[in-house]
Amino acid sequence: MREWIRAFVGVFFAFLGVQSEADRRYDFEKGRFSVFAVAGLILTFVFLSIVYGLVQLALIYVQ
Amino acid sequence: MTKAITLAISLIAIPASADWQINMNEGVTALSREIFDLHMLIFWICVVIGVAVFGVMFYSIFKFRKSKGAVSEHWHENTTVEVVWTVIPSIILIAMAIPATATLMDMYDTSEADVEIQVTGYQWKWRYQYLDEDIDFFSNLATSREEITNEAAKNPNYLLEVDNPLVIPVNKKVRFLITSNDVIHSWWVPNFAVKKDAIPGFVNESWVKVEEPGVYRGQCTELCGKEHGFMPVVVEVKAEADYEQWVADQKAMKLAMAGEASKEFSMDELIAQGEGVYNMSCAGCHQPNGQGIPGAFPAITGSTIATGEMDKHIDIIVNGKSGTAMQAFKEQLSAVDIAAVVTYQRNAFGNSMGDFIQPSAIQK
Ligand SMILES: [Cu+2]
């Protein structure tokens, strides 16, 4: 469980483009690729949903 | 709220633009003002950000200068600060995208138009076809060659005047279907906030609903060849009744022109009319003196076609020559104009064929 949370946090900060050197080192040394890949896919989907939601919001603003 | 702010801001901006203007036009339509407001809103957001960022930067440079004994910090990262300066700009961008999307949606909403006009770019003129009426004409530059070559004083509408302006009714939604016959042009009327590329094989759409009758001017704004600067756009916005009258006149003129074509003309009449047609439609390439431009546009003087068989001469004007800049003029010129310009070319610029042709003999 802790490993998954760390992976999600790591991917989230990668999206933001911000990460401390210590955390990055930890992720690369202790992390498993498969866990990061799954977390990456899920967060990509979440990101797309947010963009989609924002567009819908903008469209409501139009009407 | 944003509307109120931009309104207040644009009021401050007006006195400054009284004599000379560097800002974009506010225009004469609700949509153009919306675009202007959006532009001002985003402009001021940028100003505030710019002042804040450069303020902090210049202050720090000055306050912590080396001569005062300042020593630089040597830390490598600060996640909190980095998150803050990533998240804040993202929020600002999203906040700006919301009104921008609203305006874009308006710009692209070409539905429920009252009048539909196809706008086609040609080298170097515009063609306007009213899709619901049987109206179809070309709009050529009307500025005289003398003004262009500095032999006459330039008038205030220099290079912004045409023979046949586009005419539209006031307070009606007019939809433009914009395309091109040859290369990429772009149809631009700053006061309408309409600027759309005219691309061969594609139809781009735009629309306008003008609130004030008047004359609005614009230009081709996509580099399209030698006379790119000589194909202006002029739009006359007329009150409803005047517009109806114009449509009726246009149709009457078309009938009259069909009648003209069956009349008999003398050679002198044809040459006189042909000179006008030539200067308007041909001189841009073949030159006012008929000498052409070697390597690009053939001379009319001594041309084997203009001093050869009449049928071949007519054919190249009516149908053009595909793959060259010599376009088909059958849509652009009436039978009378074609007969006139053929007769003119055969008997001017040193050519003296002595023959002429009647409009009724022109097969389009
Ligand atoms: Cu053009």
Coordinates of C-alpha atoms and ligand atoms in Angstrom, one line a residue:
Chain A
M1 CA 0.0 0.0 0.0
R2 CA 2.7 2.5 1.0
E3 CA 4.5 1.6 -2.3
W4 CA 1.4 2.5 -4.3
I5 CA 0.9 5.8 -2.5
R6 CA 4.5 6.8 -3.0
A7 CA 4.1 5.9 -6.7
F8 CA 1.0 8.1 -7.1
V9 CA 2.6 11.0 -5.3
G10 CA 5.7 10.6 -7.5
V11 CA 3.7 10.5 -10.7
F12 CA 1.6 13.4 -9.6
F13 CA 4.7 15.6 -9.0
A14 CA 6.1 14.5 -12.3
F15 CA 2.9 15.9 -13.9
L16 CA 3.6 19.1 -12.1
G17 CA 7.2 19.0 -13.1
V18 CA 8.4 19.4 -9.5
Q19 CA 10.2 16.8 -7.4
S20 CA 12.9 16.9 -4.7
E21 CA 16.1 15.1 -5.5
A22 CA 15.8 12.8 -2.4
D23 CA 12.3 11.6 -3.5
R24 CA 13.4 11.1 -7.1
R25 CA 16.4 9.0 -5.9
Y26 CA 14.1 6.9 -3.7
D27 CA 11.6 6.3 -6.5
F28 CA 14.3 5.2 -8.9
E29 CA 16.1 3.0 -6.4
K30 CA 13.2 1.4 -4.6
G31 CA 10.3 1.8 -7.0
R32 CA 8.9 -0.9 -9.3
F33 CA 8.4 -0.1 -12.9
S34 CA 5.0 -1.8 -13.1
V35 CA 3.6 0.1 -10.2
F36 CA 4.7 3.4 -11.7
A37 CA 3.3 2.4 -15.1
V38 CA -0.2 1.7 -13.6
A39 CA -0.1 4.9 -11.5
G40 CA 0.9 6.8 -14.7
L41 CA -2.0 5.4 -16.7
I42 CA -4.5 6.1 -14.0
L43 CA -3.3 9.7 -13.4
T44 CA -3.3 10.3 -17.2
F45 CA -7.0 9.3 -17.2
V46 CA -7.7 11.6 -14.2
F47 CA -5.9 14.4 -16.0
L48 CA -7.9 14.0 -19.1
S49 CA -11.1 13.9 -17.1
I50 CA -10.1 17.2 -15.5
V51 CA -9.4 18.8 -18.8
Y52 CA -12.7 17.5 -20.2
G53 CA -14.5 18.8 -17.1
L54 CA -12.9 22.2 -17.5
V55 CA -14.0 22.4 -21.1
Q56 CA -17.6 21.5 -20.1
L57 CA -17.4 24.2 -17.4
A58 CA -16.3 26.7 -20.1
L59 CA -19.2 25.6 -22.3
I60 CA -21.7 26.2 -19.5
Y61 CA -20.2 29.7 -19.0
V62 CA -21.0 30.3 -22.7
Q63 CA -24.8 29.6 -22.3
Chain B
M1 CA -17.4 41.3 -13.3
T2 CA -14.6 40.8 -15.9
K3 CA -16.8 42.9 -18.3
A4 CA -17.0 45.7 -15.8
I5 CA -13.2 45.7 -15.3
T6 CA -12.4 45.7 -19.0
L7 CA -15.0 48.4 -19.7
A8 CA -13.4 50.6 -17.0
I9 CA -10.0 49.9 -18.4
S10 CA -10.9 50.5 -22.0
L11 CA -12.5 53.8 -21.0
I12 CA -9.1 54.9 -19.7
A13 CA -7.5 53.7 -22.9
I14 CA -9.8 55.8 -25.2
P15 CA -8.3 59.3 -24.8
A16 CA -4.9 58.0 -25.6
S17 CA -6.1 56.7 -28.9
A18 CA -7.6 59.9 -30.1
D19 CA -4.8 61.1 -32.3
W20 CA -2.7 58.1 -33.0
Q21 CA -3.4 54.5 -32.2
I22 CA -1.3 51.5 -31.5
N23 CA -3.9 49.3 -29.9
M24 CA -6.1 47.0 -31.9
N25 CA -9.5 48.3 -33.2
E26 CA -12.6 48.0 -31.1
G27 CA -14.6 47.5 -34.2
V28 CA -18.3 48.0 -34.9
T29 CA -19.9 44.7 -33.9
A30 CA -20.9 43.2 -30.6
L31 CA -18.4 40.4 -31.3
S32 CA -15.5 42.7 -32.2
R33 CA -16.0 44.5 -28.9
E34 CA -16.1 41.2 -27.1
I35 CA -12.8 40.3 -28.7
F36 CA -11.4 43.7 -27.8
D37 CA -12.5 43.4 -24.2
L38 CA -11.0 40.0 -24.0
H39 CA -7.8 41.3 -25.5
M40 CA -7.7 44.2 -22.9
L41 CA -8.4 41.9 -20.0
I42 CA -5.6 39.5 -20.9
F43 CA -3.3 42.4 -21.7
W44 CA -3.8 43.9 -18.2
I45 CA -3.3 40.5 -16.6
C46 CA 0.0 40.3 -18.4
V47 CA 0.9 43.8 -17.3
V48 CA 0.2 43.0 -13.7
I49 CA 2.2 39.8 -13.9
G50 CA 5.0 41.6 -15.7
V51 CA 5.2 44.4 -13.2
A52 CA 5.2 42.0 -10.3
V53 CA 7.8 39.6 -11.6
F54 CA 10.2 42.2 -13.0
G55 CA 9.6 44.4 -9.9
V56 CA 10.7 41.6 -7.6
M57 CA 13.6 40.8 -9.9
F58 CA 14.9 44.3 -10.2
Y59 CA 14.4 45.0 -6.5
S60 CA 16.4 41.9 -5.6
I61 CA 19.2 42.7 -8.0
F62 CA 19.5 46.2 -6.6
K63 CA 18.9 45.4 -2.9
F64 CA 21.2 42.4 -2.7
R65 CA 24.0 43.7 -5.0
K66 CA 27.6 42.4 -4.5
S67 CA 29.0 45.8 -3.6
K68 CA 26.8 45.8 -0.5
G69 CA 28.4 42.5 0.5
A70 CA 25.5 40.2 -0.5
V71 CA 26.5 36.5 -0.6
S72 CA 24.4 34.1 -2.7
E73 CA 22.5 31.2 -1.1
H74 CA 23.5 27.7 -2.2
W75 CA 20.4 25.6 -1.7
H76 CA 19.4 23.3 -4.6
E77 CA 15.6 22.9 -4.4
N78 CA 12.5 24.1 -2.6
T79 CA 9.5 22.0 -3.4
T80 CA 7.0 24.4 -1.9
V81 CA 8.2 27.4 -3.9
E82 CA 8.3 25.3 -7.0
V83 CA 4.8 24.0 -6.5
V84 CA 3.5 27.5 -5.9
W85 CA 5.1 29.0 -9.0
T86 CA 3.7 26.1 -11.1
V87 CA 0.2 26.1 -9.7
I88 CA -0.5 29.8 -9.7
P89 CA 0.3 30.2 -13.5
S90 CA -1.8 27.2 -14.2
I91 CA -4.8 28.7 -12.4
I92 CA -4.3 32.0 -14.2
L93 CA -4.2 30.2 -17.6
I94 CA -7.3 28.3 -16.9
A95 CA -9.1 31.4 -15.6
M96 CA -8.2 33.2 -18.9
A97 CA -9.2 30.2 -21.0
I98 CA -12.8 30.4 -19.7
P99 CA -13.8 33.8 -21.2
A100 CA -11.6 33.1 -24.2
T101 CA -13.5 29.9 -24.9
A102 CA -16.8 31.7 -24.6
T103 CA -15.7 34.3 -27.2
L104 CA -14.3 31.6 -29.5
M105 CA -17.6 29.7 -29.4
D106 CA -19.3 32.9 -30.4
M107 CA -16.9 33.5 -33.3
Y108 CA -17.5 30.0 -34.6
D109 CA -21.3 30.1 -34.3
T110 CA -22.3 30.8 -37.9
S111 CA -25.7 29.3 -37.5
E112 CA -29.0 31.1 -38.4
A113 CA -27.5 33.6 -40.8
D114 CA -29.9 35.9 -42.7
V115 CA -27.6 36.4 -45.6
E116 CA -24.9 34.0 -46.9
I117 CA -22.1 35.2 -49.1
Q118 CA -19.3 33.1 -50.7
V119 CA -16.0 35.1 -50.7
T120 CA -13.4 33.8 -53.1
G121 CA -9.8 35.1 -53.4
Y122 CA -8.3 35.4 -56.8
Q123 CA -4.9 36.8 -57.9
W124 CA -5.6 39.7 -57.2
K125 CA -9.2 40.5 -56.5
W126 CA -12.1 39.2 -54.5
R127 CA -15.3 37.6 -55.8
Y128 CA -18.6 37.8 -53.9
Q129 CA -21.4 35.4 -54.6
Y130 CA -24.7 35.9 -52.7
L131 CA -26.0 32.4 -52.2
D132 CA -29.7 33.2 -51.8
E133 CA -29.8 35.9 -54.5
D134 CA -28.5 35.6 -58.1
I135 CA -25.7 38.1 -57.4
D136 CA -22.1 37.4 -58.3
F137 CA -19.4 39.9 -59.0
F138 CA -15.7 40.7 -58.7
S139 CA -14.3 43.5 -56.6
N140 CA -11.2 45.1 -58.2
L141 CA -8.8 47.7 -56.9
A142 CA -10.0 51.1 -58.0
T143 CA -6.9 53.2 -57.2
S144 CA -5.5 54.6 -60.4
R145 CA -2.1 53.5 -61.8
E146 CA -1.0 57.1 -61.7
E147 CA -1.4 57.3 -58.0
I148 CA 0.5 54.0 -57.5
T149 CA 3.4 55.2 -59.6
N150 CA 3.5 58.6 -57.9
E151 CA 2.4 60.4 -61.0
A152 CA -0.7 61.7 -59.1
A153 CA -1.4 62.7 -55.5
K154 CA -2.6 59.8 -53.3
N155 CA -6.2 60.0 -52.1
P156 CA -7.1 59.2 -48.4
N157 CA -8.4 55.7 -49.4
Y158 CA -5.3 54.9 -51.5
L159 CA -5.2 51.2 -52.1
L160 CA -8.3 50.8 -49.9
E161 CA -10.9 51.4 -52.7
V162 CA -12.6 49.1 -55.1
D163 CA -14.9 49.3 -58.1
N164 CA -17.6 47.0 -56.6
P165 CA -17.7 46.9 -52.8
L166 CA -19.3 44.0 -51.0
V167 CA -22.8 45.3 -49.8
I168 CA -24.5 43.9 -46.7
P169 CA -27.5 44.9 -44.7
V170 CA -27.2 46.4 -41.2
N171 CA -28.3 44.5 -38.1
K172 CA -28.5 41.2 -40.0
K173 CA -26.3 38.2 -39.4
V174 CA -24.2 37.7 -42.5
R175 CA -22.3 34.5 -42.9
F176 CA -19.2 34.4 -45.1
L177 CA -17.9 31.2 -46.8
I178 CA -14.4 32.0 -47.6
T179 CA -12.3 30.1 -50.1
S180 CA -9.8 30.7 -52.9
N181 CA -9.4 30.1 -56.6
D182 CA -5.6 29.9 -56.8
V183 CA -3.2 30.5 -53.9
I184 CA -3.9 31.2 -50.2
H185 CA -5.3 34.7 -49.5
S186 CA -6.9 36.0 -46.3
W187 CA -10.0 38.1 -46.0
W188 CA -9.6 40.8 -43.3
V189 CA -11.8 43.6 -42.1
P190 CA -10.4 45.0 -38.9
N191 CA -13.6 46.7 -37.8
F192 CA -15.5 43.4 -38.0
A193 CA -12.8 41.4 -36.2
V194 CA -13.0 39.0 -39.1
K195 CA -9.7 37.7 -40.5
K196 CA -10.0 34.3 -42.2
D197 CA -7.7 32.5 -44.6
A198 CA -9.0 31.8 -48.1
I199 CA -7.6 28.4 -49.0
P200 CA -8.1 26.7 -52.3
G201 CA -10.2 23.5 -51.8
F202 CA -11.3 24.5 -48.3
V203 CA -14.2 26.6 -47.1
N204 CA -13.6 28.6 -43.9
E205 CA -16.6 30.3 -42.2
S206 CA -17.0 33.5 -40.4
W207 CA -19.9 35.9 -39.7
V208 CA -20.7 39.5 -38.9
K209 CA -23.6 41.5 -37.6
V210 CA -22.9 45.2 -38.1
E211 CA -24.8 47.8 -36.1
E212 CA -24.0 50.9 -38.0
P213 CA -24.4 51.6 -41.7
G214 CA -21.1 52.8 -43.2
V215 CA -18.1 51.8 -45.3
Y216 CA -15.5 49.5 -43.8
R217 CA -12.2 48.7 -45.3
G218 CA -9.7 45.9 -45.1
Q219 CA -7.0 44.1 -47.1
C220 CA -5.8 40.7 -48.2
T221 CA -3.6 39.6 -45.3
E222 CA -1.8 36.5 -46.7
L223 CA 1.1 37.2 -49.0
C224 CA -0.3 36.0 -52.3
G225 CA 2.0 37.2 -55.0
K226 CA 2.9 40.3 -56.9
E227 CA -0.3 42.4 -56.4
H228 CA -1.0 41.2 -52.8
G229 CA -1.1 44.8 -51.6
F230 CA -3.5 45.7 -54.4
M231 CA -6.6 43.6 -53.5
P232 CA -8.4 45.5 -50.8
V233 CA -11.7 44.6 -49.2
V234 CA -14.4 47.3 -49.0
V235 CA -17.7 46.5 -47.3
E236 CA -20.7 48.9 -47.6
V237 CA -23.2 48.3 -44.8
K238 CA -26.6 49.6 -45.8
A239 CA -29.9 50.1 -44.0
E240 CA -32.4 47.4 -44.7
A241 CA -34.4 49.3 -47.3
D242 CA -31.3 50.6 -49.1
Y243 CA -30.0 47.0 -49.2
E244 CA -33.2 45.7 -50.8
Q245 CA -32.9 48.5 -53.4
W246 CA -29.3 47.6 -54.1
V247 CA -30.3 43.9 -54.6
A248 CA -33.1 45.0 -57.0
D249 CA -30.6 47.3 -58.9
Q250 CA -28.1 44.5 -59.1
K251 CA -30.6 42.2 -60.7
A252 CA -31.8 44.9 -63.1
M253 CA -28.2 45.6 -64.1
K254 CA -27.6 41.9 -64.8
L255 CA -30.6 41.9 -67.2
A256 CA -29.4 45.1 -68.9
M257 CA -26.0 43.5 -69.3
A258 CA -27.5 40.5 -71.0
G259 CA -29.2 42.9 -73.4
E260 CA -25.9 44.7 -74.1
A261 CA -24.3 41.5 -75.2
S262 CA -26.6 41.3 -78.2
K263 CA -26.0 44.9 -79.4
E264 CA -23.8 45.8 -82.3
F265 CA -20.6 47.8 -81.3
S266 CA -18.3 49.8 -83.5
M267 CA -14.6 49.1 -83.4
D268 CA -13.9 52.5 -81.7
E269 CA -16.5 51.8 -78.9
L270 CA -14.9 48.4 -78.3
I271 CA -11.4 49.8 -78.1
A272 CA -12.4 52.6 -75.7
Q273 CA -14.1 50.1 -73.4
G274 CA -11.3 47.6 -73.9
E275 CA -8.7 50.0 -72.6
G276 CA -10.6 50.3 -69.3
V277 CA -11.0 46.5 -69.0
Y278 CA -7.3 46.0 -69.8
N279 CA -6.1 48.5 -67.2
M280 CA -8.4 47.0 -64.5
S281 CA -7.9 43.3 -65.2
C282 CA -4.8 42.7 -67.3
A283 CA -2.3 45.5 -66.7
G284 CA -1.2 44.0 -63.3
C285 CA 0.6 41.2 -65.2
H286 CA 0.9 42.3 -68.9
Q287 CA 1.8 45.9 -67.8
P288 CA 0.1 49.1 -68.7
N289 CA 2.3 49.5 -71.8
G290 CA 1.6 45.9 -72.9
Q291 CA 5.3 44.9 -72.7
G292 CA 4.7 42.3 -70.0
I293 CA 7.6 41.2 -67.7
P294 CA 10.1 39.0 -69.4
G295 CA 10.2 35.5 -67.9
A296 CA 6.9 36.0 -66.1
F297 CA 4.2 37.6 -68.1
P298 CA 4.4 37.7 -72.0
A299 CA 4.2 41.0 -73.9
I300 CA 1.0 41.7 -75.7
T301 CA 2.9 43.7 -78.3
G302 CA 3.7 41.3 -81.1
S303 CA 2.3 38.4 -79.2
T304 CA 1.7 35.5 -81.5
I305 CA -1.7 34.9 -79.9
A306 CA -2.8 38.6 -79.8
T307 CA -1.7 39.0 -83.4
G308 CA -2.8 35.6 -84.5
E309 CA -6.1 33.7 -85.0
M310 CA -9.0 35.5 -83.3
D311 CA -10.4 32.3 -81.8
K312 CA -7.2 31.4 -80.0
H313 CA -6.9 34.9 -78.6
I314 CA -10.5 34.7 -77.3
D315 CA -10.0 31.2 -75.9
I316 CA -6.9 32.1 -73.8
I317 CA -8.9 35.0 -72.2
V318 CA -12.2 33.0 -71.7
N319 CA -10.6 29.8 -70.5
G320 CA -7.2 30.9 -69.3
K321 CA -4.2 28.5 -69.6
S322 CA -4.1 26.0 -66.8
G323 CA -0.9 25.7 -64.9
T324 CA 0.0 29.4 -65.5
A325 CA -1.0 32.7 -63.9
M326 CA -3.2 33.3 -67.0
Q327 CA -6.6 32.7 -65.4
A328 CA -9.9 32.1 -67.0
F329 CA -11.8 35.3 -67.3
K330 CA -15.2 33.9 -68.3
E331 CA -16.6 34.4 -64.8
Q332 CA -15.0 37.8 -64.3
L333 CA -15.8 39.6 -67.5
S334 CA -19.0 40.1 -69.4
A335 CA -19.2 39.2 -73.1
V336 CA -18.9 42.9 -73.9
D337 CA -15.8 43.3 -71.8
I338 CA -14.2 40.2 -73.4
A339 CA -15.0 41.4 -76.9
A340 CA -13.7 44.9 -76.0
V341 CA -10.4 43.7 -74.4
V342 CA -9.7 41.3 -77.3
T343 CA -10.3 44.1 -79.8
Y344 CA -8.1 46.5 -77.7
Q345 CA -5.2 44.1 -77.5
R346 CA -5.3 43.4 -81.2
N347 CA -5.2 47.2 -82.0
A348 CA -3.0 48.7 -79.3
F349 CA 0.5 48.5 -77.9
G350 CA 1.8 48.6 -81.5
N351 CA -0.4 45.8 -82.7
S352 CA -2.6 46.8 -85.7
M353 CA -4.7 43.8 -86.7
G354 CA -7.5 46.1 -87.7
D355 CA -10.1 43.5 -86.9
F356 CA -12.7 43.3 -84.1
I357 CA -15.3 41.0 -82.6
Q358 CA -18.9 41.5 -81.5
P359 CA -19.9 40.5 -77.9
S360 CA -22.6 38.2 -79.4
A361 CA -19.9 36.1 -81.0
I362 CA -18.2 35.4 -77.6
Q363 CA -18.9 31.9 -76.5
K364 CA -18.5 31.5 -72.8
Ligands
CU1 CU -4.4 37.9 -51.7

